[in-house]
PDB file of C-alpha atoms in Angstrom:
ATOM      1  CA  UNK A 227      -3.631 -28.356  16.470  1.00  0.00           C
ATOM      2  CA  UNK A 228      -2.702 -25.081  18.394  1.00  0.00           C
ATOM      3  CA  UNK A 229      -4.435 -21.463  17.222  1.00  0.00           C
ATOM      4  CA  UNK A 230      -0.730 -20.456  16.501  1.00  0.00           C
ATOM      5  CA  UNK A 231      -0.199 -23.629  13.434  1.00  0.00           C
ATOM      6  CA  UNK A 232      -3.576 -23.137  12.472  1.00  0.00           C
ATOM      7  CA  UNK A 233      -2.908 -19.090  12.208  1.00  0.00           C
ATOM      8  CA  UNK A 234       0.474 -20.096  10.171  1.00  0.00           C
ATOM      9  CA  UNK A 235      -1.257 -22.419   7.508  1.00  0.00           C
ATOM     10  CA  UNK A 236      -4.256 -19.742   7.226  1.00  0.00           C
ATOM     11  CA  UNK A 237      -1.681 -16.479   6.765  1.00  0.00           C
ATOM     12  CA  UNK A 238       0.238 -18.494   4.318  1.00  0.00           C
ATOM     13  CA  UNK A 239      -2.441 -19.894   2.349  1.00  0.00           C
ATOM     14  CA  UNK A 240      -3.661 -16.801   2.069  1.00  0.00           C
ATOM     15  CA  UNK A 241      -0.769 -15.296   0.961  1.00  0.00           C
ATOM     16  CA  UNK A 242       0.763 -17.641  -1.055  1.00  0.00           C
ATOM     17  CA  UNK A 243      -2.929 -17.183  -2.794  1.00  0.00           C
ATOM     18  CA  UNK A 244      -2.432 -13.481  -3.048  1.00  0.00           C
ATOM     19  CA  UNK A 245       1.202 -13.947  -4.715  1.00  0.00           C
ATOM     20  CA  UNK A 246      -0.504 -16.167  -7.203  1.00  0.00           C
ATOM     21  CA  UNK A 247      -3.166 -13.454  -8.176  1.00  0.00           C
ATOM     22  CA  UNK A 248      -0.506 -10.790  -7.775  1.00  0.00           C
ATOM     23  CA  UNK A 249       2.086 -12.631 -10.467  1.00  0.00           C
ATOM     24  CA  UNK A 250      -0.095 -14.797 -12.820  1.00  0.00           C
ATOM     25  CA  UNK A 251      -3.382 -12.517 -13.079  1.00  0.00           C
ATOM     26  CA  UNK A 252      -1.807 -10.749 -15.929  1.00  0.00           C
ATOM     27  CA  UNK A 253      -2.584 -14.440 -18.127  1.00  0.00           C
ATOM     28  CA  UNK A 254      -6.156 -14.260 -16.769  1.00  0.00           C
ATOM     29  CA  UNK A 255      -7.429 -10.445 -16.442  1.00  0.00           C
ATOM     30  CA  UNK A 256      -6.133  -7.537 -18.525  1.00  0.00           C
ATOM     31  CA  UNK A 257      -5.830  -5.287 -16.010  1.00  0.00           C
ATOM     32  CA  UNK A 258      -3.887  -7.265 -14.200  1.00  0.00           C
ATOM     33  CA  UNK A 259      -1.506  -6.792 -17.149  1.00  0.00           C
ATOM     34  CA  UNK A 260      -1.858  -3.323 -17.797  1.00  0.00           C
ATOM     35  CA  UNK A 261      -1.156  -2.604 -14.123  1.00  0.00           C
ATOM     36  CA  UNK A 262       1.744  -4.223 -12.784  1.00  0.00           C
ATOM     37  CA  UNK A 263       2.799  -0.920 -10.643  1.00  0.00           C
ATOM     38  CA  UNK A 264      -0.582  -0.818  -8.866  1.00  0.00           C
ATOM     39  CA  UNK A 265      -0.103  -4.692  -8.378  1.00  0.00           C
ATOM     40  CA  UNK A 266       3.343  -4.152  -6.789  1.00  0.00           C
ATOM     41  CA  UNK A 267       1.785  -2.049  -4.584  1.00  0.00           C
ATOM     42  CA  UNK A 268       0.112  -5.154  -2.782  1.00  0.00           C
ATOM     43  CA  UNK A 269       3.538  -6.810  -2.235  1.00  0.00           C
ATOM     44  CA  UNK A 270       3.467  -4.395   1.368  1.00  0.00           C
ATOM     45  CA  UNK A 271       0.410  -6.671   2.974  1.00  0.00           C
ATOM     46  CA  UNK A 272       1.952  -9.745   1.224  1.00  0.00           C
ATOM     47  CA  UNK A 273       5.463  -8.994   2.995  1.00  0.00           C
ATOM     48  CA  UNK A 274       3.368  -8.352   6.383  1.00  0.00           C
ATOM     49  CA  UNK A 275       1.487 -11.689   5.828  1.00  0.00           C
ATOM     50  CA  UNK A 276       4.803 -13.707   5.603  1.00  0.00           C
ATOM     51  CA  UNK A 277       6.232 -11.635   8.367  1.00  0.00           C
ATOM     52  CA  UNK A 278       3.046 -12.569  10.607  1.00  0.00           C
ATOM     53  CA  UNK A 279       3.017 -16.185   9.653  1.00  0.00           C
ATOM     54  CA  UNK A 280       6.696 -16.623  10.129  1.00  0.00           C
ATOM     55  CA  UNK A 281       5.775 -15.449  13.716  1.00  0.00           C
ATOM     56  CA  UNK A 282       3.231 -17.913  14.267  1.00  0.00           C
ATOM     57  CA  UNK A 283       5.209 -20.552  12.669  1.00  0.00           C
ATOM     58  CA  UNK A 284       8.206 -19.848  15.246  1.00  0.00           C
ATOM     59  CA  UNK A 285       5.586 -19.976  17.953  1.00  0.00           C
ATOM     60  CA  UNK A 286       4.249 -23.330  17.049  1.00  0.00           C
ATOM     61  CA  UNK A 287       7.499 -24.991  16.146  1.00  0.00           C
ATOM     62  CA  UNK A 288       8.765 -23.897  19.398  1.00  0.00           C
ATOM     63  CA  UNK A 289      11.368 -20.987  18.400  1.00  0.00           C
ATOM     64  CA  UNK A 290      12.581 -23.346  15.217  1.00  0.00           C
ATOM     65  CA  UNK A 291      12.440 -21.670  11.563  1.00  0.00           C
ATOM     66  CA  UNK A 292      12.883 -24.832   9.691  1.00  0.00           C
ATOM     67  CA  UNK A 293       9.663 -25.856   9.933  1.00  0.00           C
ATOM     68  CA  UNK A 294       7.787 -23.039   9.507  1.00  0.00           C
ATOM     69  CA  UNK A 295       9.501 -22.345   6.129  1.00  0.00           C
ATOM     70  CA  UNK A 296       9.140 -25.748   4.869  1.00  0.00           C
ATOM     71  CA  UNK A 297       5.306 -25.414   5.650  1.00  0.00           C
ATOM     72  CA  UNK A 298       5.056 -22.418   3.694  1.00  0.00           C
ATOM     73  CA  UNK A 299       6.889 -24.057   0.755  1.00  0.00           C
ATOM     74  CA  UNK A 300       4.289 -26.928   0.985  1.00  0.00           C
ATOM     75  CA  UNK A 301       1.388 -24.484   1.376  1.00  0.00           C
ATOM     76  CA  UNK A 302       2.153 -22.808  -1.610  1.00  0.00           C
ATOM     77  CA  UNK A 303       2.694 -25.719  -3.726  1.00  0.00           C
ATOM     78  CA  UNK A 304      -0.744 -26.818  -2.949  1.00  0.00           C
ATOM     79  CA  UNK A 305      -2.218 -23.216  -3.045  1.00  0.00           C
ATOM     80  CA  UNK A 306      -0.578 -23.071  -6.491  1.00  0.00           C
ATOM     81  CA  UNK A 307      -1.901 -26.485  -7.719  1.00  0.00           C
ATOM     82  CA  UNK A 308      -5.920 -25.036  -6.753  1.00  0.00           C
ATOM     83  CA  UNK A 309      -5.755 -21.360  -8.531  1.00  0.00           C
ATOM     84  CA  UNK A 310      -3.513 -23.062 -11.639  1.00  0.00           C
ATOM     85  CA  UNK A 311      -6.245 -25.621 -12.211  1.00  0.00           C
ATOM     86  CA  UNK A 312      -8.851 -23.446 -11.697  1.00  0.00           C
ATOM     87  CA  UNK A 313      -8.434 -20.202 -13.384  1.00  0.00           C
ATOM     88  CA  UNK A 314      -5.944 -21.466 -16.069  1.00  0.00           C
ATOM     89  CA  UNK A 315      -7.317 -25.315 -16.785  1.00  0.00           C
ATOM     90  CA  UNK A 316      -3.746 -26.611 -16.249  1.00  0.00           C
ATOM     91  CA  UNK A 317      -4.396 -30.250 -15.666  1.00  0.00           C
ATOM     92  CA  UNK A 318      -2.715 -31.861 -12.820  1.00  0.00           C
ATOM     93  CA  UNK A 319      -0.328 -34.659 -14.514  1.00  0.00           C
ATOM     94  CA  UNK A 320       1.402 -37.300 -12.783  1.00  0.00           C
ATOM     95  CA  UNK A 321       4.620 -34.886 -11.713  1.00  0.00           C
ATOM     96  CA  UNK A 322       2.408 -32.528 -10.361  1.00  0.00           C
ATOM     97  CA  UNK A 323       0.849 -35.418  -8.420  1.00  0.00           C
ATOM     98  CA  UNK A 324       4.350 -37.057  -7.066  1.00  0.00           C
ATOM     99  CA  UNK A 325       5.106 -33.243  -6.075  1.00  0.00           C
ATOM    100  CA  UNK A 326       1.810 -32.458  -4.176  1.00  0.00           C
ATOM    101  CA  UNK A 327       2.042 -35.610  -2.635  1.00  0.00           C
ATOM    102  CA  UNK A 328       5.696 -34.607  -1.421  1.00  0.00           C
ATOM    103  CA  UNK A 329       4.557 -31.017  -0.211  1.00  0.00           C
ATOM    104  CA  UNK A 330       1.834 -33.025   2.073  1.00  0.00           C
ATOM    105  CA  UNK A 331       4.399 -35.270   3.169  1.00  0.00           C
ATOM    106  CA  UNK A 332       6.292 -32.151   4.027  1.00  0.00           C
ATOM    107  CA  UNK A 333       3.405 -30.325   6.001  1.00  0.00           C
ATOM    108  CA  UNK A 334       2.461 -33.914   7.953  1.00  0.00           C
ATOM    109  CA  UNK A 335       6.293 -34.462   8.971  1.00  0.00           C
ATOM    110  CA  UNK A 336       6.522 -31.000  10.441  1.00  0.00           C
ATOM    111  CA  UNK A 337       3.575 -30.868  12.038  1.00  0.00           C
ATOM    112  CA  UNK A 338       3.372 -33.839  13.195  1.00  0.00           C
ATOM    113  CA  UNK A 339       6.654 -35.555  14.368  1.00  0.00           C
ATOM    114  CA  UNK A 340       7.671 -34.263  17.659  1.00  0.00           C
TER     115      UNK A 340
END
């Protein structure tokens, strides 16, 4: 795996992570629901985190954007799946299973067939 994929699934797991906190913290914290203005306030990092991994992406997909946005798609599914479960106890039924199952597929046919 090159430094540039490995940046790319790190920026947008991060990220993707961040968006979650950013748009469903409201149903765990309060503040997070009595401050949406001071939350929107982190979508400038967020935007530079998708901007950076979209770089890397392009790098490692050798100047395609395809594959970089379908990883990021994938990578937020299963980013999504982890802080749902976790902070909000949504169980993970057999859709969400067929779909995270699909997302992998997506991430494993983009990085891996040449």
């Amino acid at each position: 795996m090159s430094k540039e994929l490995l940046y790319t699934f790190l920026i947008f797991f991060t990220t993707q992570s961040a968006v979650w906190f950013q748009t469903n913290g409201q149903f765990v914290w309060s503040w997070f629901k009595d401050h949406p203005f001071i939350l929107s306030l982190f979508g400038i990092p967020i935007s530079l985190g998708y901007i950076w991994a979209t770089k890397f992406a392009f790098a490692a997909f050798d100047e395609t954007l395809w594959p970089g946005r379908l990883l990021g798609f994938a990578v937020g599914i299963i980013s999504f799946t982890i802080l749902t479960n976790y902070y909000m106890g949504e169980g993970v039924s057999l859709k969400v299973i067929v779909s995270l199952i699909l997302a992998v597929a997506l991430v494993c046919i983009q990085v891996f067939w040449k």
